[in-house]
Amino acid sequence: MPEIGKLLPALLVAGTMGSGSAFAQAQAPTPLAPTPTTAVPASSPAPSPDQANDPELARGAYIATAADCVACHTASGGKPFAGGLKIATPMGDVVSTNITPDPEHGIGKYSEKDFEQAVRHGIRRDGSNLFPVMPYVSYAGMTDQDVQALYAWFMHKVEPVPVSPPEDATTLPAAMRSAMMAWNYVTTMEKPETGDSGTYDPVRRGRYLTSALEHCGTCHTPRNFMLSEKQDRFLSGASLTGWYAPNVTSSKTSGIGSWSEDDIVTYLRTGRLDGHAQAAGPMAEAVEHSLSHLTDSDLHAIATYLLQVPVMEDDLDVKPRDSFGKPQEVADIRHDVPKRIDDLTEMDGAGIYDANCAACHGHDGAGTRNHYAPSLFNNTTVGSARPDNLIMTILKGVDRTTKDGHALMPGFGATSDVERLTDTEIASLVNYLTATFGSGDHHVTAQQVADFRNAK
Ligand code: HEC
Ligand code: HEC
Ligand code: HEC
């Protein structure tokens, strides 16, 4: 198979792009991890379990929600499951396909066996390999019964949409598909679970949800040089394009081991845990479209399981991310200025904070009394040793809707019609915030902010 020999190195070279840069730690994009370039609109309905009365269809609807199929297979403003969302990988963009039951444009001609092959093995109906952006590596763990129910639900309950995503949208060379065959051999797939997943005890159910359906590891587990998830570093934290999915192992210092089971459930259901953490970016999407729709017992199962995932320590986050800082008035910093005349950056940061953030997050960083705008001390995003999520939050803002309400913070990245913060201003602001409320001045430069701004 000479073709594979040629393509695989190309794939690897592409996959390691960027890691040579000085800012690789915070910048390196994780290959194949789903970072939809366009957010799925809040209006695209996640399938609701009560759409179906038939027990098999109800199960299928729930599995589709837990596996978050809608997130990748729906374009911004597009019909649910009609595909067309561009997903960036270091190898190029991959566009999701139409998986509505339309026979010409979707998967209407897929038999149950064809569907199973695509979902659990990454093989399309025409026999070619799918790119692993489609998380079949995780879905390989699904039970036969759940795949059957999922298939039945797609065929009977999803509205067929007779359009295909634009053909020229895929920028990855089609020939690269055959390299995936070799990749599949060296990648550890989830082992298929057996029996009725509805009857598992909480730990097994939690493992099933975490590893097979919700594919948490796709984002939170780092990858090896072959771009496969490192099984021995499960959930220990990984860079996506721009965002960083932190260590969520049971480590009390680097992970979330000091959170209680109820804390984890609250975070996963609502996207926030007051005085600790908020979900923005890709995590907000996972919460909005999938996690907030799970049953309480399933959320508890995930939390139970997470709290016994083996401890992984982190090189950089060596103290709990939510343990830093205290209220500090901007004015106090200002009075310090004469003493630090050589460090104007710090003063600039305080001024930028005062003008852009203090209205919501308070002059002392304590947030609003009802926690709508969170405190910036005891905040995992500000306390992390990696500035990634703080920079991304400032650039992109937060926009997350669940049954508990709409969390909305404006992004301060450049848009065509609104005057926003420059790279230099954001760098000063980040350094001010991490020095004041976090683990210390991160010395972020304007160039680093520019890299995040341009991260796809
Ligand atoms: C993280 C993003 C992501 C998620 C989540 C996801 N998919 Fe996909 N899927 C893709 C992409 C991208 C493709 C196209 C890959 C390619 O072109 O090789 C794809 C392809 C497919 C195909 C092949 C269709 C064809 O003939 O081209 C099927 C079937 C499919 N997905 C079903 C599902 C189902 C069912 C779920 C939920 C259980 C799901 N996907 C969840 C990204 C995703
Ligand atoms: C699409 C990528 C993605 C998926 C899938 C995903 N996460 Fe996340 N997760 C992130 C990112 C990025 C953050 C950081 C968000 C922020 O700080 O705004 C995060 C944050 C978290 C946090 C908060 C950690 C902290 O220190 O603030 C927890 C807990 C978490 N995720 C657990 C999970 C679990 C459990 C799953 C699966 C059920 C999951 N995540 C699935 C990307 C993802
Ligand atoms: C209009 C009010 C408002 C303004 C102005 C505002 N924020 Fe926010 N901020 C919010 C809200 C609301 C959230 C999300 C709370 C949630 O997730 O439930 C948030 C979240 C955050 C988070 C946590 C994000 C995460 O994912 O962990 C940080 C950090 C933050 N803001 C920093 C800033 C900074 C720095 C500025 C100024 C450049 C700013 N905010 C301006 C309202 C605001």
Coordinates of C-alpha atoms and ligand atoms in Angstrom, one line a residue:
M1 CA 0.0 0.0 0.0
P2 CA 2.5 2.7 -1.2
E3 CA -0.2 5.3 -1.1
I4 CA -0.6 5.1 2.7
G5 CA 3.2 5.2 3.1
K6 CA 3.2 8.6 1.4
L7 CA 0.1 10.0 3.0
L8 CA 0.6 9.0 6.6
P9 CA 3.8 11.1 7.0
A10 CA 2.1 14.0 5.4
L11 CA -0.7 13.6 7.9
L12 CA 1.7 13.6 10.8
V13 CA 3.7 16.5 9.5
A14 CA 0.5 18.5 9.2
G15 CA -0.6 17.4 12.6
T16 CA 2.5 18.7 14.3
M17 CA 2.4 22.1 12.7
G18 CA 2.8 24.9 15.1
S19 CA 4.3 22.9 17.9
G20 CA 7.7 24.4 17.1
S21 CA 6.6 27.9 18.0
A22 CA 7.7 29.5 21.2
F23 CA 4.1 29.6 22.2
A24 CA 3.4 26.0 21.5
Q25 CA 2.3 25.3 25.0
A26 CA -0.7 27.5 24.8
Q27 CA -1.1 27.6 21.1
A28 CA -0.7 24.2 19.6
P29 CA -4.0 23.2 18.1
T30 CA -5.1 19.7 18.9
P31 CA -5.6 17.8 15.7
L32 CA -8.9 16.3 14.9
A33 CA -10.5 17.8 18.0
P34 CA -13.9 19.3 17.1
T35 CA -13.7 23.0 17.3
P36 CA -16.7 24.1 15.2
T37 CA -15.7 27.4 13.5
T38 CA -19.3 28.5 13.7
A39 CA -21.3 28.0 16.8
V40 CA -24.5 26.1 16.4
P41 CA -27.3 28.6 16.8
A42 CA -29.2 28.4 20.1
S43 CA -32.4 28.0 18.0
S44 CA -31.4 24.6 16.5
P45 CA -33.4 22.2 18.6
A46 CA -31.6 19.5 20.4
P47 CA -33.7 16.4 20.0
S48 CA -35.9 16.1 23.0
P49 CA -36.5 12.7 24.4
D50 CA -40.2 13.2 24.8
Q51 CA -40.6 13.6 21.0
A52 CA -41.0 9.9 20.9
N53 CA -43.5 7.6 22.7
D54 CA -42.1 4.4 21.4
P55 CA -39.5 3.2 24.0
E56 CA -36.9 2.4 21.3
L57 CA -37.4 5.8 19.6
A58 CA -37.2 7.5 23.0
R59 CA -34.0 5.8 23.7
G60 CA -32.6 6.7 20.3
A61 CA -33.5 10.4 20.8
Y62 CA -31.7 10.4 24.2
I63 CA -28.6 8.7 22.8
A64 CA -28.5 11.3 20.0
T65 CA -28.6 14.0 22.6
A66 CA -26.0 12.4 24.8
A67 CA -23.7 11.8 21.8
D68 CA -24.3 15.4 20.7
C69 CA -24.7 14.5 17.0
V70 CA -26.5 17.9 16.3
A71 CA -23.4 19.9 17.4
C72 CA -21.3 19.0 14.4
H73 CA -23.9 18.0 11.9
T74 CA -25.7 21.4 11.9
A75 CA -24.5 24.5 10.1
S76 CA -25.0 27.9 11.7
G77 CA -28.6 28.9 10.9
G78 CA -29.0 25.6 9.1
K79 CA -31.6 22.7 9.5
P80 CA -30.8 20.2 12.3
F81 CA -28.5 17.4 11.1
A82 CA -28.3 18.7 7.5
G83 CA -24.6 19.1 7.8
G84 CA -22.4 21.9 6.3
L85 CA -20.6 22.9 9.5
K86 CA -16.9 23.6 8.7
I87 CA -14.7 22.0 11.4
A88 CA -11.0 23.1 11.5
T89 CA -8.2 20.6 11.9
P90 CA -4.5 21.3 11.4
M91 CA -4.7 19.2 8.2
G92 CA -7.5 21.4 6.8
D93 CA -11.2 22.0 7.1
V94 CA -13.6 19.1 7.2
V95 CA -17.2 19.7 6.5
S96 CA -19.9 17.6 8.2
T97 CA -22.3 15.7 6.1
N98 CA -26.1 15.6 5.9
I99 CA -27.3 12.8 8.2
T100 CA -31.0 13.4 7.8
P101 CA -32.8 10.4 6.2
D102 CA -33.0 12.0 2.7
P103 CA -32.1 9.2 0.2
E104 CA -30.1 11.4 -2.1
H105 CA -28.4 14.0 0.1
G106 CA -28.5 12.3 3.5
I107 CA -28.3 8.8 4.9
G108 CA -31.7 7.6 3.7
K109 CA -30.1 4.7 1.8
Y110 CA -28.1 3.6 4.8
S111 CA -29.1 0.2 6.2
E112 CA -28.7 -0.4 9.9
K113 CA -25.4 -2.2 9.2
D114 CA -24.1 0.8 7.1
F115 CA -25.1 3.1 9.9
E116 CA -23.3 1.0 12.5
Q117 CA -20.2 0.9 10.3
A118 CA -20.1 4.7 10.0
V119 CA -20.8 5.4 13.7
R120 CA -18.6 2.8 15.3
H121 CA -15.9 2.2 12.7
G122 CA -15.7 5.4 10.7
I123 CA -16.5 3.6 7.4
R124 CA -18.9 5.3 5.0
R125 CA -21.6 3.5 3.0
D126 CA -19.4 3.6 -0.2
G127 CA -16.6 1.8 1.8
S128 CA -14.3 4.8 2.2
N129 CA -12.9 6.0 5.5
L130 CA -14.3 8.9 7.4
F131 CA -11.9 11.5 9.0
P132 CA -11.8 11.0 12.7
V133 CA -13.3 14.4 13.3
M134 CA -16.4 12.3 13.3
P135 CA -15.7 10.8 16.8
Y136 CA -16.2 7.1 15.9
V137 CA -13.2 6.3 18.1
S138 CA -15.4 7.1 21.1
Y139 CA -18.7 5.9 19.6
A140 CA -17.0 2.5 19.0
G141 CA -17.9 1.9 22.7
M142 CA -21.7 2.1 22.0
T143 CA -23.8 -1.0 22.7
D144 CA -25.6 -2.7 19.8
Q145 CA -28.9 -1.9 21.3
D146 CA -28.1 1.9 21.5
V147 CA -26.9 2.0 17.9
Q148 CA -30.1 0.3 16.8
A149 CA -32.2 2.7 18.7
L150 CA -30.2 5.6 17.3
Y151 CA -30.7 4.4 13.8
A152 CA -34.4 3.9 14.3
W153 CA -34.7 7.5 15.6
F154 CA -32.8 9.0 12.8
M155 CA -34.8 7.2 10.2
H156 CA -38.2 7.9 11.7
K157 CA -38.0 11.1 13.6
V158 CA -35.4 13.3 11.9
E159 CA -36.9 15.5 9.1
P160 CA -35.2 14.7 5.7
V161 CA -33.5 17.7 4.3
P162 CA -32.9 17.5 0.5
V163 CA -29.7 19.5 0.3
S164 CA -26.0 18.7 0.3
P165 CA -23.3 20.8 1.9
P166 CA -21.3 22.6 -0.9
E167 CA -18.9 20.1 -2.5
D168 CA -16.0 22.4 -2.7
A169 CA -16.2 23.0 1.1
T170 CA -13.9 20.1 1.9
T171 CA -10.3 21.2 1.7
L172 CA -8.8 18.0 2.8
P173 CA -7.5 15.9 -0.2
A174 CA -9.9 13.0 -0.7
A175 CA -6.9 10.7 -1.1
M176 CA -6.1 11.2 2.5
R177 CA -9.1 9.1 3.4
S178 CA -7.1 5.9 2.7
A179 CA -4.5 7.0 5.2
M180 CA -7.2 6.8 7.9
M181 CA -7.3 3.1 7.4
A182 CA -3.8 2.7 8.7
W183 CA -4.5 5.3 11.4
N184 CA -7.4 3.2 12.7
Y185 CA -5.0 0.3 13.2
V186 CA -2.7 2.2 15.5
T187 CA -5.4 4.1 17.4
T188 CA -7.0 2.7 20.5
M189 CA -10.8 2.6 19.9
E190 CA -13.3 2.4 22.8
K191 CA -14.1 -1.2 23.5
P192 CA -17.8 -1.9 22.7
E193 CA -20.0 -2.1 25.8
T194 CA -22.5 -4.9 26.0
G195 CA -26.0 -5.5 27.3
D196 CA -28.6 -2.9 28.2
S197 CA -26.8 0.4 29.0
G198 CA -29.9 1.5 30.9
T199 CA -29.3 -1.0 33.6
Y200 CA -25.6 -0.3 34.3
D201 CA -24.6 0.6 37.9
P202 CA -23.6 4.3 38.2
V203 CA -19.9 3.9 37.7
R204 CA -20.3 1.8 34.6
R205 CA -23.0 4.1 33.3
G206 CA -20.8 7.1 34.0
R207 CA -17.9 5.5 32.2
Y208 CA -20.2 4.7 29.2
L209 CA -21.5 8.3 29.1
T210 CA -18.1 9.9 29.5
S211 CA -16.1 7.7 27.1
A212 CA -18.5 6.4 24.5
L213 CA -21.4 8.9 24.2
E214 CA -20.3 12.3 25.4
H215 CA -16.7 11.7 24.1
C216 CA -15.3 14.1 26.8
G217 CA -11.8 12.7 25.9
T218 CA -12.0 14.1 22.4
C219 CA -11.3 17.5 23.9
H220 CA -9.9 16.8 27.4
T221 CA -7.3 14.0 26.6
P222 CA -4.0 15.0 25.1
R223 CA -2.9 13.2 21.9
N224 CA 0.3 11.4 21.1
F225 CA 2.5 12.0 18.0
M226 CA 0.2 9.8 16.0
L227 CA -2.7 12.1 17.0
S228 CA -4.4 9.4 19.0
E229 CA -5.7 10.1 22.4
K230 CA -3.1 9.1 25.1
Q231 CA -5.0 6.5 27.1
D232 CA -2.5 6.8 30.0
R233 CA -3.2 10.6 30.2
F234 CA -7.0 10.3 30.1
L235 CA -8.8 13.6 30.7
S236 CA -5.5 15.3 31.8
G237 CA -6.0 18.4 29.7
A238 CA -5.5 19.4 26.0
S239 CA -5.3 22.4 23.7
L240 CA -8.0 22.8 21.1
T241 CA -7.7 25.5 18.5
G242 CA -7.6 28.5 20.9
W243 CA -9.4 27.1 23.9
Y244 CA -7.8 24.7 26.5
A245 CA -9.9 21.8 27.8
P246 CA -8.4 21.6 31.3
N247 CA -7.4 18.6 33.5
V248 CA -10.7 17.2 34.8
T249 CA -9.2 14.1 36.5
S250 CA -9.7 13.6 40.2
S251 CA -6.5 15.3 41.1
K252 CA -7.1 17.7 44.0
T253 CA -4.4 20.1 42.8
S254 CA -4.5 20.0 39.0
G255 CA -8.0 18.6 38.3
I256 CA -11.4 18.9 39.9
G257 CA -10.9 16.4 42.7
S258 CA -11.9 18.9 45.3
W259 CA -15.3 19.5 43.7
S260 CA -18.1 17.4 45.2
E261 CA -20.3 15.2 43.1
D262 CA -23.1 17.8 43.3
D263 CA -20.7 20.5 42.3
I264 CA -19.8 18.6 39.1
V265 CA -23.5 17.9 38.4
T266 CA -24.3 21.7 38.8
Y267 CA -21.5 22.7 36.4
L268 CA -22.4 20.1 33.7
R269 CA -26.1 20.9 33.9
T270 CA -25.9 24.7 33.9
G271 CA -22.4 25.5 32.7
R272 CA -21.5 27.3 35.9
L273 CA -20.5 26.6 39.4
D274 CA -20.5 29.9 41.4
G275 CA -17.2 30.7 43.0
H276 CA -15.4 28.2 40.8
A277 CA -15.9 28.0 37.1
Q278 CA -18.0 28.9 34.0
A279 CA -18.3 27.2 30.6
A280 CA -17.5 29.2 27.5
G281 CA -16.5 28.2 23.9
P282 CA -16.8 24.5 23.1
M283 CA -17.7 23.5 26.7
A284 CA -20.6 25.9 26.6
E285 CA -21.8 24.1 23.4
A286 CA -21.5 20.7 25.0
V287 CA -23.5 22.0 28.0
E288 CA -26.1 23.7 25.9
H289 CA -26.8 21.0 23.3
S290 CA -26.1 17.8 25.3
L291 CA -25.2 17.9 29.0
S292 CA -28.1 20.2 30.1
H293 CA -30.6 17.7 28.6
L294 CA -29.3 14.6 30.5
T295 CA -31.3 13.2 33.4
D296 CA -30.1 13.9 36.9
S297 CA -29.2 10.3 37.5
D298 CA -27.0 10.3 34.3
L299 CA -25.2 13.5 35.4
H300 CA -24.6 12.0 38.8
A301 CA -23.3 8.9 37.1
I302 CA -20.8 11.0 35.1
A303 CA -19.7 12.9 38.3
T304 CA -19.3 9.6 40.2
Y305 CA -17.2 8.2 37.4
L306 CA -15.1 11.4 37.0
L307 CA -14.2 11.4 40.7
Q308 CA -12.6 8.1 40.3
V309 CA -10.7 8.7 37.1
P310 CA -7.0 8.2 38.0
V311 CA -5.3 11.3 39.3
M312 CA -3.1 13.0 36.7
E313 CA -0.9 15.9 37.8
D314 CA -0.2 18.8 35.6
D315 CA 3.2 20.5 34.9
L316 CA 1.8 24.0 35.0
D317 CA -1.4 23.9 37.1
V318 CA 0.0 22.8 40.4
K319 CA -2.5 24.6 42.7
P320 CA -6.3 24.4 42.3
R321 CA -7.2 26.8 39.6
D322 CA -10.2 28.1 41.6
S323 CA -8.1 28.8 44.7
F324 CA -6.5 32.1 43.7
G325 CA -7.2 35.7 44.4
K326 CA -9.4 37.9 46.6
P327 CA -11.5 41.1 46.0
Q328 CA -9.2 44.0 45.1
E329 CA -10.3 47.5 44.2
V330 CA -9.0 48.9 40.9
A331 CA -8.4 52.1 42.8
D332 CA -5.9 50.3 45.1
I333 CA -3.9 49.4 42.0
R334 CA -4.1 52.9 40.7
H335 CA -2.5 54.3 43.9
D336 CA 0.3 51.9 43.4
V337 CA 1.2 53.5 40.1
P338 CA 3.8 56.0 41.2
K339 CA 5.7 53.1 42.8
R340 CA 5.8 51.1 39.6
I341 CA 6.4 53.8 37.0
D342 CA 8.6 51.4 35.2
D343 CA 5.8 49.1 34.6
L344 CA 3.1 51.0 32.8
T345 CA 1.6 47.8 31.4
E346 CA 0.1 46.9 34.7
M347 CA -1.5 50.4 35.0
D348 CA -2.8 50.2 31.5
G349 CA -4.4 46.8 32.4
A350 CA -6.2 48.3 35.4
G351 CA -7.5 51.2 33.3
I352 CA -8.7 48.8 30.6
Y353 CA -10.4 46.7 33.2
D354 CA -12.1 49.7 34.7
A355 CA -13.4 50.9 31.4
N356 CA -14.6 47.6 29.9
C357 CA -15.2 45.0 32.5
A358 CA -15.9 46.6 35.9
A359 CA -19.5 47.5 35.0
C360 CA -20.3 43.8 35.2
H361 CA -17.5 42.2 37.1
G362 CA -17.3 45.0 39.8
H363 CA -14.4 47.4 40.6
D364 CA -13.2 44.7 43.0
G365 CA -13.6 41.8 40.7
A366 CA -16.4 40.2 42.8
G367 CA -19.0 40.1 40.0
T368 CA -22.6 40.9 40.5
R369 CA -24.3 40.0 43.7
N370 CA -26.6 37.4 42.0
H371 CA -23.4 35.9 40.4
Y372 CA -24.8 36.6 36.9
A373 CA -21.4 38.1 36.1
P374 CA -19.0 35.9 38.0
S375 CA -16.2 36.9 40.3
L376 CA -12.8 36.9 38.7
F377 CA -11.1 35.6 41.8
N378 CA -11.7 32.0 42.7
N379 CA -12.3 31.5 39.0
T380 CA -10.6 28.6 37.1
T381 CA -10.2 30.7 33.9
V382 CA -8.3 33.5 35.7
G383 CA -6.5 31.2 38.1
S384 CA -5.2 28.8 35.5
A385 CA -1.5 28.8 34.7
R386 CA -2.5 28.8 31.0
P387 CA -3.9 32.1 29.8
D388 CA -5.7 30.4 26.8
N389 CA -9.3 30.5 28.1
L390 CA -9.0 34.0 29.6
I391 CA -7.7 35.4 26.2
M392 CA -10.4 33.4 24.3
T393 CA -13.2 34.6 26.7
I394 CA -12.1 38.2 26.2
L395 CA -12.0 37.8 22.5
K396 CA -15.2 35.7 22.0
G397 CA -17.3 36.4 25.1
V398 CA -19.7 33.9 26.5
D399 CA -23.1 32.9 25.0
R400 CA -24.7 29.9 26.6
T401 CA -28.4 29.1 26.9
T402 CA -29.9 26.4 29.1
K403 CA -33.1 25.9 31.1
D404 CA -31.4 28.0 33.8
G405 CA -31.1 31.1 31.6
H406 CA -28.9 32.9 29.1
A407 CA -25.3 33.7 30.1
L408 CA -24.2 36.5 27.8
M409 CA -20.9 38.4 27.9
P410 CA -19.9 40.4 24.8
G411 CA -16.7 39.4 23.0
F412 CA -14.1 42.1 22.8
G413 CA -12.4 40.8 19.6
A414 CA -12.5 42.9 16.5
T415 CA -15.8 43.0 14.6
S416 CA -16.5 45.0 11.6
D417 CA -18.9 47.5 13.1
V418 CA -17.8 47.8 16.8
E419 CA -14.7 49.3 18.3
R420 CA -13.1 46.6 20.4
L421 CA -9.8 45.9 22.3
T422 CA -6.5 45.7 20.5
D423 CA -4.0 42.8 20.9
T424 CA -1.8 45.1 23.1
E425 CA -4.8 46.1 25.3
I426 CA -5.9 42.5 25.7
A427 CA -2.3 41.4 26.6
S428 CA -2.1 44.2 29.3
L429 CA -5.6 43.3 30.6
V430 CA -4.8 39.6 30.9
N431 CA -1.5 40.3 32.7
Y432 CA -3.3 42.7 35.1
L433 CA -6.0 40.1 35.8
T434 CA -3.7 37.1 36.3
A435 CA -1.4 39.3 38.5
T436 CA -4.4 40.7 40.6
F437 CA -6.8 37.7 40.8
G438 CA -4.8 34.7 39.5
S439 CA -1.6 32.9 39.9
G440 CA 0.7 35.8 38.8
D441 CA 1.5 38.0 35.8
H442 CA 1.6 35.7 32.8
H443 CA 3.6 38.2 30.6
V444 CA 1.4 37.5 27.7
T445 CA 2.5 39.5 24.6
A446 CA 0.4 41.2 21.9
Q447 CA 1.8 38.7 19.4
Q448 CA 0.4 35.8 21.5
V449 CA -3.0 37.5 21.6
A450 CA -2.8 37.9 17.8
D451 CA -2.2 34.2 17.5
F452 CA -5.3 33.4 19.5
R453 CA -7.3 35.9 17.5
N454 CA -6.3 34.2 14.3
A455 CA -6.7 30.6 15.7
K456 CA -9.4 29.0 13.6
Ligands
HEC1 C1 -17.3 16.2 16.6 C2 -18.1 16.3 15.4 C3 -19.1 15.2 15.1 C4 -20.0 14.6 15.9 C5 -20.2 14.9 17.4 C6 -20.7 13.7 15.1 N1 -20.2 13.7 13.8 FE1 -20.8 12.4 12.3 N2 -19.5 13.3 11.1 C7 -18.7 14.4 11.4 C8 -17.9 14.8 10.2 C9 -17.0 15.9 10.1 C10 -18.3 13.9 9.2 C11 -17.7 13.8 7.8 C12 -16.3 13.2 7.9 C13 -15.7 13.0 6.6 O1 -16.0 13.7 5.6 O2 -14.8 12.1 6.5 C14 -19.2 12.9 9.8 C15 -19.8 11.9 9.1 C16 -20.9 11.1 9.6 C17 -21.5 10.0 8.8 C18 -21.2 9.6 7.4 C19 -22.2 10.2 6.5 C20 -21.8 10.1 5.0 O3 -22.3 9.2 4.4 O4 -21.0 10.9 4.6 C21 -22.5 9.5 9.7 C22 -23.5 8.4 9.3 C23 -22.5 10.3 10.9 N3 -21.4 11.2 10.8 C24 -23.3 10.1 11.9 C25 -23.2 10.7 13.2 C26 -24.0 10.4 14.3 C27 -25.2 9.4 14.3 C28 -23.5 11.2 15.4 C29 -24.0 11.1 16.8 C30 -24.0 9.8 17.4 C31 -22.4 12.0 14.9 N4 -22.3 11.7 13.5 C32 -21.7 12.9 15.6 C33 -18.6 15.0 12.6 C34 -19.3 14.6 13.8
HEC2 C1 -15.8 20.1 22.5 C2 -14.8 20.0 23.5 C3 -15.2 19.6 24.9 C4 -16.0 18.5 25.2 C5 -16.6 17.5 24.3 C6 -16.1 18.5 26.6 N1 -15.4 19.6 27.2 FE1 -15.2 20.1 29.1 N2 -14.2 21.8 28.6 C7 -13.8 22.1 27.4 C8 -13.2 23.4 27.4 C9 -12.6 24.2 26.3 C10 -13.3 23.9 28.8 C11 -12.9 25.2 29.4 C12 -14.1 26.1 29.3 C13 -14.0 27.5 30.0 O1 -13.2 27.6 30.9 O2 -14.8 28.4 29.6 C14 -13.9 22.8 29.5 C15 -14.2 22.8 30.9 C16 -14.6 21.7 31.6 C17 -14.7 21.7 33.1 C18 -14.4 22.9 34.0 C19 -13.0 22.8 34.4 C20 -12.4 24.0 35.0 O3 -11.3 23.9 35.7 O4 -13.0 25.1 34.9 C21 -15.2 20.5 33.4 C22 -15.5 19.9 34.8 C23 -15.4 19.7 32.2 N3 -15.1 20.5 31.1 C24 -15.9 18.4 32.1 C25 -16.3 17.8 30.9 C26 -16.9 16.5 30.8 C27 -17.2 15.6 32.0 C28 -17.2 16.3 29.5 C29 -18.0 15.2 28.9 C30 -19.3 14.9 29.5 C31 -16.7 17.4 28.8 N4 -16.1 18.3 29.6 C32 -16.7 17.5 27.4 C33 -14.0 21.4 26.2 C34 -14.8 20.2 26.1
HEC3 C1 -22.2 43.0 30.1 C2 -21.6 42.4 31.3 C3 -20.2 41.9 31.1 C4 -19.0 42.6 30.7 C5 -19.0 44.0 30.2 C6 -17.9 41.7 30.8 N1 -18.4 40.4 31.3 FE1 -17.2 38.8 31.7 N2 -18.8 37.7 32.0 C7 -20.1 38.2 32.0 C8 -21.0 37.1 32.1 C9 -22.6 37.1 32.1 C10 -20.2 35.9 32.1 C11 -20.7 34.4 32.1 C12 -21.2 33.9 33.3 C13 -21.6 32.5 33.1 O1 -20.9 31.7 32.5 O2 -22.6 32.1 33.7 C14 -18.9 36.4 32.1 C15 -17.8 35.5 32.2 C16 -16.5 35.9 32.3 C17 -15.3 35.1 32.6 C18 -15.4 33.6 32.9 C19 -15.4 32.9 31.5 C20 -15.1 31.4 31.6 O3 -15.3 30.7 30.6 O4 -14.6 30.9 32.6 C21 -14.2 35.9 32.6 C22 -12.8 35.5 32.8 C23 -14.7 37.2 32.3 N3 -16.0 37.2 32.1 C24 -13.8 38.3 32.1 C25 -14.2 39.6 31.6 C26 -13.4 40.6 31.2 C27 -11.8 40.6 31.4 C28 -14.1 41.6 30.8 C29 -13.7 43.0 30.2 C30 -12.9 42.9 29.0 C31 -15.5 41.2 30.9 N4 -15.5 39.9 31.4 C32 -16.6 42.0 30.5 C33 -20.5 39.5 31.9 C34 -19.7 40.5 31.5

